Amino acid sequence: MALPVLSSSAVKFRRVLAQFPQELSLAFAYGSGVFRQAGASAEQGETNMLDFVFAVDDAVTWHMTNLLKNRSHYSFLKFFGPKKISTIQRYGAGIYYNTLVPCNDRMIKYGVISTDALIEDLFHWKTLYVAGRLQKPVKILAQNENSRLQAALVSNLKSAVTAAFLMLPESFSEEELYMQIAGLSYSGDFRMIIGEDKSKVQNIVKPNVAHFQKLYSTILQDCPQVVYKHHLGRLEASIDKSPEGQFTQLMALPKTLQQKITALVSPPGKNRDVEEILLQVAHDPDCGFVVHQGRSG
C-alpha cells in the first residue's frame, strides 16, 4: 500500500522539486505552508516557509549533484564537499537540513535523509523525527517503487494507531484518535499538558480531519477492534484493555519504544527478557501512562 498522494499536482510544489536532483526515493512537503492550521489565515499559508524532506538512496552522489546545481543553499560545509556533508547527515536524526533557501519567490527549507535511515526510523522509531512527520498528513511529491520503503511507511502508520490505542481509554472518538497520533512526536501527552503543545496538536488536527481520514482509513477499516463508518465519517472503537489485549499491542510496538518502556520498568543491571517486562506492563492499570512515559523519554 502506497501512502495516499494528497493533491500533489500543485504547480508550486512541482516547480520547487524541479530545482533539485531527481534521484529521490521519497519527497514530501509538510507543515503549515502545506496544510492549514486552526487560527491561521489563508494568506499566512501562502507566505509561510515551505518545508520538504527528500529521501535519497545515495547521499554522497545526491549532495554532489545538488552542490553543482544549488551551491548557495549550503552553509560553509559546502567547502568540505559531499562526503563530509553526508557524514554529518548521519548524526542525530539522520537528516541534513538546508534552511532559509529562496526558491520561486518563497522561502523553503529541505532536509535530506538516506532511504535506509528513513526505513529504520519508520520501522523502529529510532528517533521518530521523520517518522513522526509521516504519521500526520503530508503532501507526497515523489515516491519510487521501493517495496521495503512502502512497507515501512505502512508499518509506521499501524504503529501509530497501536500506540494511540494503548494510551486512549476503551472507547473514543475519531478526532481523539487523531489528536493522540498527532501528539506522539511531541514530548507531552495532549491530555496531560497545557499551553503551546496542546494547542499545536489541536490546530493541526481540527482543520485536517479529512486528511487524517485519508491517511488512516484503510488501516482502521482492517482493524478488528474498530467499526469504521467512513461514509458517515464516524469511528466506533472498543479497545481490548485486558492484560492479554494490551500485551498483544505492546508486542506490536516499534522496537525502540519497547526498549524505552523496558528501561523505565526494569531496574538497571537486571537481565530480564523484554517480553517478560511487557507482560508485566500489560497487567499494570497505568499501562497507557507507562507507554506515554516511554514515548516521552
PDB file of N, CA, C and O in Angstrom, residues 210-272:
ATOM      1  N   ALA A 210     -10.174  15.416   7.557  1.00  0.00           N
ATOM      2  CA  ALA A 210     -10.366  14.695   6.289  1.00  0.00           C
ATOM      3  C   ALA A 210      -9.049  14.131   5.773  1.00  0.00           C
ATOM      4  O   ALA A 210      -9.010  13.026   5.206  1.00  0.00           O
ATOM      5  N   HIS A 211      -7.949  14.864   5.972  1.00  0.00           N
ATOM      6  CA  HIS A 211      -6.631  14.372   5.537  1.00  0.00           C
ATOM      7  C   HIS A 211      -6.167  13.200   6.409  1.00  0.00           C
ATOM      8  O   HIS A 211      -5.567  12.245   5.919  1.00  0.00           O
ATOM      9  N   PHE A 212      -6.428  13.283   7.724  1.00  0.00           N
ATOM     10  CA  PHE A 212      -6.110  12.160   8.612  1.00  0.00           C
ATOM     11  C   PHE A 212      -6.925  10.931   8.216  1.00  0.00           C
ATOM     12  O   PHE A 212      -6.417   9.806   8.224  1.00  0.00           O
ATOM     13  N   GLN A 213      -8.198  11.145   7.881  1.00  0.00           N
ATOM     14  CA  GLN A 213      -9.044  10.020   7.464  1.00  0.00           C
ATOM     15  C   GLN A 213      -8.468   9.341   6.223  1.00  0.00           C
ATOM     16  O   GLN A 213      -8.429   8.113   6.133  1.00  0.00           O
ATOM     17  N   LYS A 214      -8.008  10.152   5.287  1.00  0.00           N
ATOM     18  CA  LYS A 214      -7.442   9.596   4.052  1.00  0.00           C
ATOM     19  C   LYS A 214      -6.196   8.768   4.359  1.00  0.00           C
ATOM     20  O   LYS A 214      -5.962   7.715   3.765  1.00  0.00           O
ATOM     21  N   LEU A 215      -5.423   9.229   5.334  1.00  0.00           N
ATOM     22  CA  LEU A 215      -4.175   8.550   5.692  1.00  0.00           C
ATOM     23  C   LEU A 215      -4.430   7.237   6.421  1.00  0.00           C
ATOM     24  O   LEU A 215      -3.733   6.244   6.196  1.00  0.00           O
ATOM     25  N   TYR A 216      -5.436   7.207   7.293  1.00  0.00           N
ATOM     26  CA  TYR A 216      -5.626   6.064   8.197  1.00  0.00           C
ATOM     27  C   TYR A 216      -6.837   5.190   7.884  1.00  0.00           C
ATOM     28  O   TYR A 216      -7.031   4.171   8.544  1.00  0.00           O
ATOM     29  N   SER A 217      -7.657   5.552   6.896  1.00  0.00           N
ATOM     30  CA  SER A 217      -8.920   4.829   6.686  1.00  0.00           C
ATOM     31  C   SER A 217      -8.706   3.344   6.404  1.00  0.00           C
ATOM     32  O   SER A 217      -9.412   2.494   6.965  1.00  0.00           O
ATOM     33  N   THR A 218      -7.726   2.999   5.562  1.00  0.00           N
ATOM     34  CA  THR A 218      -7.502   1.583   5.221  1.00  0.00           C
ATOM     35  C   THR A 218      -7.103   0.781   6.459  1.00  0.00           C
ATOM     36  O   THR A 218      -7.597  -0.327   6.687  1.00  0.00           O
ATOM     37  N   ILE A 219      -6.215   1.331   7.275  1.00  0.00           N
ATOM     38  CA  ILE A 219      -5.757   0.650   8.489  1.00  0.00           C
ATOM     39  C   ILE A 219      -6.917   0.472   9.466  1.00  0.00           C
ATOM     40  O   ILE A 219      -7.101  -0.599  10.053  1.00  0.00           O
ATOM     41  N   LEU A 220      -7.724   1.509   9.633  1.00  0.00           N
ATOM     42  CA  LEU A 220      -8.843   1.428  10.573  1.00  0.00           C
ATOM     43  C   LEU A 220      -9.926   0.471  10.082  1.00  0.00           C
ATOM     44  O   LEU A 220     -10.545  -0.243  10.873  1.00  0.00           O
ATOM     45  N   GLN A 221     -10.145   0.440   8.767  1.00  0.00           N
ATOM     46  CA  GLN A 221     -11.139  -0.483   8.208  1.00  0.00           C
ATOM     47  C   GLN A 221     -10.717  -1.939   8.415  1.00  0.00           C
ATOM     48  O   GLN A 221     -11.562  -2.824   8.565  1.00  0.00           O
ATOM     49  N   ASP A 222      -9.407  -2.182   8.433  1.00  0.00           N
ATOM     50  CA  ASP A 222      -8.897  -3.545   8.607  1.00  0.00           C
ATOM     51  C   ASP A 222      -8.715  -3.918  10.076  1.00  0.00           C
ATOM     52  O   ASP A 222      -8.297  -5.039  10.377  1.00  0.00           O
ATOM     53  N   CYS A 223      -8.996  -2.989  10.977  1.00  0.00           N
ATOM     54  CA  CYS A 223      -8.728  -3.223  12.405  1.00  0.00           C
ATOM     55  C   CYS A 223      -9.950  -3.859  13.061  1.00  0.00           C
ATOM     56  O   CYS A 223     -11.038  -3.270  13.069  1.00  0.00           O
ATOM     57  N   PRO A 224      -9.801  -5.058  13.638  1.00  0.00           N
ATOM     58  CA  PRO A 224     -10.954  -5.759  14.217  1.00  0.00           C
ATOM     59  C   PRO A 224     -11.551  -5.055  15.438  1.00  0.00           C
ATOM     60  O   PRO A 224     -12.697  -5.317  15.800  1.00  0.00           O
ATOM     61  N   GLN A 225     -10.783  -4.173  16.074  1.00  0.00           N
ATOM     62  CA  GLN A 225     -11.273  -3.511  17.287  1.00  0.00           C
ATOM     63  C   GLN A 225     -12.064  -2.235  16.989  1.00  0.00           C
ATOM     64  O   GLN A 225     -12.538  -1.570  17.907  1.00  0.00           O
ATOM     65  N   VAL A 226     -12.179  -1.910  15.717  1.00  0.00           N
ATOM     66  CA  VAL A 226     -12.806  -0.640  15.338  1.00  0.00           C
ATOM     67  C   VAL A 226     -13.891  -0.890  14.304  1.00  0.00           C
ATOM     68  O   VAL A 226     -13.696  -1.646  13.355  1.00  0.00           O
ATOM     69  N   VAL A 227     -15.038  -0.267  14.506  1.00  0.00           N
ATOM     70  CA  VAL A 227     -16.055  -0.203  13.449  1.00  0.00           C
ATOM     71  C   VAL A 227     -15.922   1.184  12.832  1.00  0.00           C
ATOM     72  O   VAL A 227     -16.211   2.196  13.479  1.00  0.00           O
ATOM     73  N   TYR A 228     -15.431   1.227  11.614  1.00  0.00           N
ATOM     74  CA  TYR A 228     -15.127   2.497  10.972  1.00  0.00           C
ATOM     75  C   TYR A 228     -16.162   2.771   9.892  1.00  0.00           C
ATOM     76  O   TYR A 228     -16.150   2.152   8.843  1.00  0.00           O
ATOM     77  N   LYS A 229     -17.065   3.687  10.177  1.00  0.00           N
ATOM     78  CA  LYS A 229     -18.130   4.028   9.229  1.00  0.00           C
ATOM     79  C   LYS A 229     -17.670   5.243   8.422  1.00  0.00           C
ATOM     80  O   LYS A 229     -18.031   6.386   8.726  1.00  0.00           O
ATOM     81  N   HIS A 230     -16.847   4.940   7.423  1.00  0.00           N
ATOM     82  CA  HIS A 230     -16.179   6.010   6.690  1.00  0.00           C
ATOM     83  C   HIS A 230     -17.188   6.924   6.004  1.00  0.00           C
ATOM     84  O   HIS A 230     -17.019   8.150   5.980  1.00  0.00           O
ATOM     85  N   HIS A 231     -18.265   6.358   5.457  1.00  0.00           N
ATOM     86  CA  HIS A 231     -19.251   7.172   4.736  1.00  0.00           C
ATOM     87  C   HIS A 231     -19.956   8.153   5.671  1.00  0.00           C
ATOM     88  O   HIS A 231     -20.454   9.190   5.242  1.00  0.00           O
ATOM     89  N   LEU A 232     -19.972   7.832   6.971  1.00  0.00           N
ATOM     90  CA  LEU A 232     -20.557   8.736   7.955  1.00  0.00           C
ATOM     91  C   LEU A 232     -19.471   9.566   8.650  1.00  0.00           C
ATOM     92  O   LEU A 232     -19.782  10.449   9.448  1.00  0.00           O
ATOM     93  N   GLY A 233     -18.213   9.250   8.334  1.00  0.00           N
ATOM     94  CA  GLY A 233     -17.102   9.935   8.990  1.00  0.00           C
ATOM     95  C   GLY A 233     -17.070   9.658  10.478  1.00  0.00           C
ATOM     96  O   GLY A 233     -16.701  10.516  11.273  1.00  0.00           O
ATOM     97  N   ARG A 234     -17.459   8.442  10.851  1.00  0.00           N
ATOM     98  CA  ARG A 234     -17.542   8.124  12.274  1.00  0.00           C
ATOM     99  C   ARG A 234     -16.797   6.840  12.596  1.00  0.00           C
ATOM    100  O   ARG A 234     -16.763   5.905  11.804  1.00  0.00           O
ATOM    101  N   LEU A 235     -16.202   6.822  13.753  1.00  0.00           N
ATOM    102  CA  LEU A 235     -15.445   5.665  14.196  1.00  0.00           C
ATOM    103  C   LEU A 235     -16.014   5.198  15.532  1.00  0.00           C
ATOM    104  O   LEU A 235     -16.230   6.006  16.428  1.00  0.00           O
ATOM    105  N   GLU A 236     -16.293   3.911  15.638  1.00  0.00           N
ATOM    106  CA  GLU A 236     -16.746   3.335  16.903  1.00  0.00           C
ATOM    107  C   GLU A 236     -15.702   2.324  17.347  1.00  0.00           C
ATOM    108  O   GLU A 236     -15.482   1.308  16.682  1.00  0.00           O
ATOM    109  N   ALA A 237     -15.046   2.630  18.450  1.00  0.00           N
ATOM    110  CA  ALA A 237     -13.941   1.783  18.897  1.00  0.00           C
ATOM    111  C   ALA A 237     -14.277   1.130  20.224  1.00  0.00           C
ATOM    112  O   ALA A 237     -14.927   1.723  21.082  1.00  0.00           O
ATOM    113  N   SER A 238     -13.855  -0.104  20.347  1.00  0.00           N
ATOM    114  CA  SER A 238     -13.935  -0.790  21.626  1.00  0.00           C
ATOM    115  C   SER A 238     -12.626  -1.551  21.790  1.00  0.00           C
ATOM    116  O   SER A 238     -12.461  -2.661  21.284  1.00  0.00           O
ATOM    117  N   ILE A 239     -11.685  -0.910  22.453  1.00  0.00           N
ATOM    118  CA  ILE A 239     -10.330  -1.447  22.539  1.00  0.00           C
ATOM    119  C   ILE A 239     -10.235  -2.443  23.697  1.00  0.00           C
ATOM    120  O   ILE A 239     -10.743  -2.201  24.794  1.00  0.00           O
ATOM    121  N   ASP A 240      -9.598  -3.550  23.429  1.00  0.00           N
ATOM    122  CA  ASP A 240      -9.415  -4.605  24.434  1.00  0.00           C
ATOM    123  C   ASP A 240      -8.381  -4.134  25.460  1.00  0.00           C
ATOM    124  O   ASP A 240      -7.193  -4.048  25.172  1.00  0.00           O
ATOM    125  N   LYS A 241      -8.860  -3.789  26.651  1.00  0.00           N
ATOM    126  CA  LYS A 241      -7.965  -3.314  27.709  1.00  0.00           C
ATOM    127  C   LYS A 241      -7.612  -4.424  28.706  1.00  0.00           C
ATOM    128  O   LYS A 241      -7.066  -4.152  29.775  1.00  0.00           O
ATOM    129  N   SER A 242      -7.917  -5.670  28.339  1.00  0.00           N
ATOM    130  CA  SER A 242      -7.500  -6.777  29.196  1.00  0.00           C
ATOM    131  C   SER A 242      -5.977  -6.897  29.117  1.00  0.00           C
ATOM    132  O   SER A 242      -5.354  -6.430  28.158  1.00  0.00           O
ATOM    133  N   PRO A 243      -5.339  -7.526  30.129  1.00  0.00           N
ATOM    134  CA  PRO A 243      -3.885  -7.719  30.052  1.00  0.00           C
ATOM    135  C   PRO A 243      -3.455  -8.432  28.768  1.00  0.00           C
ATOM    136  O   PRO A 243      -2.435  -8.071  28.161  1.00  0.00           O
ATOM    137  N   GLU A 244      -4.259  -9.401  28.321  1.00  0.00           N
ATOM    138  CA  GLU A 244      -3.914 -10.138  27.093  1.00  0.00           C
ATOM    139  C   GLU A 244      -3.957  -9.204  25.878  1.00  0.00           C
ATOM    140  O   GLU A 244      -3.070  -9.226  25.026  1.00  0.00           O
ATOM    141  N   GLY A 245      -5.008  -8.376  25.824  1.00  0.00           N
ATOM    142  CA  GLY A 245      -5.144  -7.436  24.707  1.00  0.00           C
ATOM    143  C   GLY A 245      -4.030  -6.407  24.692  1.00  0.00           C
ATOM    144  O   GLY A 245      -3.460  -6.100  23.631  1.00  0.00           O
ATOM    145  N   GLN A 246      -3.696  -5.885  25.872  1.00  0.00           N
ATOM    146  CA  GLN A 246      -2.639  -4.879  25.955  1.00  0.00           C
ATOM    147  C   GLN A 246      -1.269  -5.483  25.656  1.00  0.00           C
ATOM    148  O   GLN A 246      -0.426  -4.834  25.033  1.00  0.00           O
ATOM    149  N   PHE A 247      -1.079  -6.726  26.067  1.00  0.00           N
ATOM    150  CA  PHE A 247       0.208  -7.393  25.784  1.00  0.00           C
ATOM    151  C   PHE A 247       0.400  -7.555  24.272  1.00  0.00           C
ATOM    152  O   PHE A 247       1.487  -7.310  23.737  1.00  0.00           O
ATOM    153  N   THR A 248      -0.662  -7.956  23.582  1.00  0.00           N
ATOM    154  CA  THR A 248      -0.589  -8.094  22.120  1.00  0.00           C
ATOM    155  C   THR A 248      -0.198  -6.775  21.479  1.00  0.00           C
ATOM    156  O   THR A 248       0.644  -6.724  20.574  1.00  0.00           O
ATOM    157  N   GLN A 249      -0.788  -5.678  21.952  1.00  0.00           N
ATOM    158  CA  GLN A 249      -0.473  -4.358  21.402  1.00  0.00           C
ATOM    159  C   GLN A 249       0.950  -3.922  21.751  1.00  0.00           C
ATOM    160  O   GLN A 249       1.664  -3.368  20.909  1.00  0.00           O
ATOM    161  N   LEU A 250       1.364  -4.176  22.976  1.00  0.00           N
ATOM    162  CA  LEU A 250       2.734  -3.829  23.386  1.00  0.00           C
ATOM    163  C   LEU A 250       3.770  -4.567  22.544  1.00  0.00           C
ATOM    164  O   LEU A 250       4.805  -4.002  22.172  1.00  0.00           O
ATOM    165  N   MET A 251       3.482  -5.836  22.242  1.00  0.00           N
ATOM    166  CA  MET A 251       4.415  -6.629  21.431  1.00  0.00           C
ATOM    167  C   MET A 251       4.472  -6.147  19.980  1.00  0.00           C
ATOM    168  O   MET A 251       5.410  -6.455  19.253  1.00  0.00           O
ATOM    169  N   ALA A 252       3.458  -5.395  19.562  1.00  0.00           N
ATOM    170  CA  ALA A 252       3.420  -4.886  18.183  1.00  0.00           C
ATOM    171  C   ALA A 252       4.067  -3.501  18.061  1.00  0.00           C
ATOM    172  O   ALA A 252       4.199  -2.983  16.950  1.00  0.00           O
ATOM    173  N   LEU A 253       4.465  -2.907  19.181  1.00  0.00           N
ATOM    174  CA  LEU A 253       5.073  -1.572  19.140  1.00  0.00           C
ATOM    175  C   LEU A 253       6.465  -1.621  18.497  1.00  0.00           C
ATOM    176  O   LEU A 253       7.137  -2.660  18.526  1.00  0.00           O
ATOM    177  N   PRO A 254       6.929  -0.498  17.950  1.00  0.00           N
ATOM    178  CA  PRO A 254       8.290  -0.456  17.400  1.00  0.00           C
ATOM    179  C   PRO A 254       9.334  -0.773  18.461  1.00  0.00           C
ATOM    180  O   PRO A 254       9.154  -0.477  19.656  1.00  0.00           O
ATOM    181  N   LYS A 255      10.440  -1.330  18.002  1.00  0.00           N
ATOM    182  CA  LYS A 255      11.488  -1.854  18.891  1.00  0.00           C
ATOM    183  C   LYS A 255      12.018  -0.794  19.863  1.00  0.00           C
ATOM    184  O   LYS A 255      12.197  -1.061  21.054  1.00  0.00           O
ATOM    185  N   THR A 256      12.268   0.430  19.369  1.00  0.00           N
ATOM    186  CA  THR A 256      12.854   1.467  20.232  1.00  0.00           C
ATOM    187  C   THR A 256      11.913   1.831  21.367  1.00  0.00           C
ATOM    188  O   THR A 256      12.343   2.029  22.508  1.00  0.00           O
ATOM    189  N   LEU A 257      10.614   1.921  21.080  1.00  0.00           N
ATOM    190  CA  LEU A 257       9.646   2.241  22.132  1.00  0.00           C
ATOM    191  C   LEU A 257       9.563   1.098  23.141  1.00  0.00           C
ATOM    192  O   LEU A 257       9.489   1.337  24.352  1.00  0.00           O
ATOM    193  N   GLN A 258       9.600  -0.137  22.680  1.00  0.00           N
ATOM    194  CA  GLN A 258       9.624  -1.278  23.600  1.00  0.00           C
ATOM    195  C   GLN A 258      10.838  -1.190  24.539  1.00  0.00           C
ATOM    196  O   GLN A 258      10.727  -1.432  25.740  1.00  0.00           O
ATOM    197  N   GLN A 259      11.985  -0.833  23.972  1.00  0.00           N
ATOM    198  CA  GLN A 259      13.216  -0.739  24.769  1.00  0.00           C
ATOM    199  C   GLN A 259      13.118   0.376  25.811  1.00  0.00           C
ATOM    200  O   GLN A 259      13.570   0.224  26.944  1.00  0.00           O
ATOM    201  N   LYS A 260      12.497   1.499  25.434  1.00  0.00           N
ATOM    202  CA  LYS A 260      12.355   2.612  26.380  1.00  0.00           C
ATOM    203  C   LYS A 260      11.405   2.248  27.517  1.00  0.00           C
ATOM    204  O   LYS A 260      11.647   2.596  28.677  1.00  0.00           O
ATOM    205  N   ILE A 261      10.324   1.540  27.180  1.00  0.00           N
ATOM    206  CA  ILE A 261       9.385   1.085  28.211  1.00  0.00           C
ATOM    207  C   ILE A 261      10.086   0.103  29.148  1.00  0.00           C
ATOM    208  O   ILE A 261       9.949   0.180  30.376  1.00  0.00           O
ATOM    209  N   THR A 262      10.851  -0.790  28.560  1.00  0.00           N
ATOM    210  CA  THR A 262      11.595  -1.783  29.346  1.00  0.00           C
ATOM    211  C   THR A 262      12.564  -1.106  30.311  1.00  0.00           C
ATOM    212  O   THR A 262      12.662  -1.481  31.486  1.00  0.00           O
ATOM    213  N   ALA A 263      13.272  -0.078  29.823  1.00  0.00           N
ATOM    214  CA  ALA A 263      14.246   0.636  30.660  1.00  0.00           C
ATOM    215  C   ALA A 263      13.553   1.365  31.812  1.00  0.00           C
ATOM    216  O   ALA A 263      14.119   1.500  32.904  1.00  0.00           O
ATOM    217  N   LEU A 264      12.323   1.825  31.588  1.00  0.00           N
ATOM    218  CA  LEU A 264      11.570   2.502  32.652  1.00  0.00           C
ATOM    219  C   LEU A 264      11.174   1.540  33.767  1.00  0.00           C
ATOM    220  O   LEU A 264      11.206   1.886  34.944  1.00  0.00           O
ATOM    221  N   VAL A 265      10.783   0.328  33.375  1.00  0.00           N
ATOM    222  CA  VAL A 265      10.175  -0.618  34.319  1.00  0.00           C
ATOM    223  C   VAL A 265      11.212  -1.503  35.005  1.00  0.00           C
ATOM    224  O   VAL A 265      11.080  -1.825  36.181  1.00  0.00           O
ATOM    225  N   SER A 266      12.231  -1.881  34.263  1.00  0.00           N
ATOM    226  CA  SER A 266      13.218  -2.828  34.794  1.00  0.00           C
ATOM    227  C   SER A 266      14.415  -2.086  35.384  1.00  0.00           C
ATOM    228  O   SER A 266      15.040  -1.274  34.692  1.00  0.00           O
ATOM    229  N   PRO A 267      14.757  -2.338  36.640  1.00  0.00           N
ATOM    230  CA  PRO A 267      15.907  -1.662  37.253  1.00  0.00           C
ATOM    231  C   PRO A 267      17.198  -1.985  36.494  1.00  0.00           C
ATOM    232  O   PRO A 267      17.344  -3.091  35.957  1.00  0.00           O
ATOM    233  N   PRO A 268      18.136  -1.035  36.442  1.00  0.00           N
ATOM    234  CA  PRO A 268      19.405  -1.286  35.755  1.00  0.00           C
ATOM    235  C   PRO A 268      20.131  -2.486  36.347  1.00  0.00           C
ATOM    236  O   PRO A 268      20.077  -2.732  37.556  1.00  0.00           O
ATOM    237  N   GLY A 269      20.781  -3.245  35.487  1.00  0.00           N
ATOM    238  CA  GLY A 269      21.566  -4.389  35.944  1.00  0.00           C
ATOM    239  C   GLY A 269      20.796  -5.684  35.983  1.00  0.00           C
ATOM    240  O   GLY A 269      21.372  -6.763  36.125  1.00  0.00           O
ATOM    241  N   LYS A 270      19.468  -5.594  35.878  1.00  0.00           N
ATOM    242  CA  LYS A 270      18.663  -6.820  35.865  1.00  0.00           C
ATOM    243  C   LYS A 270      18.524  -7.309  34.438  1.00  0.00           C
ATOM    244  O   LYS A 270      18.121  -6.565  33.549  1.00  0.00           O
ATOM    245  N   ASN A 271      18.838  -8.558  34.207  1.00  0.00           N
ATOM    246  CA  ASN A 271      18.765  -9.118  32.855  1.00  0.00           C
ATOM    247  C   ASN A 271      17.411  -9.779  32.623  1.00  0.00           C
ATOM    248  O   ASN A 271      17.296 -10.983  32.611  1.00  0.00           O
ATOM    249  N   ARG A 272      16.403  -8.959  32.439  1.00  0.00           N
ATOM    250  CA  ARG A 272      15.068  -9.507  32.226  1.00  0.00           C
ATOM    251  C   ARG A 272      14.703  -9.438  30.755  1.00  0.00           C
ATOM    252  O   ARG A 272      15.065  -8.504  30.045  1.00  0.00           O
TER     253      ARG A 272
END
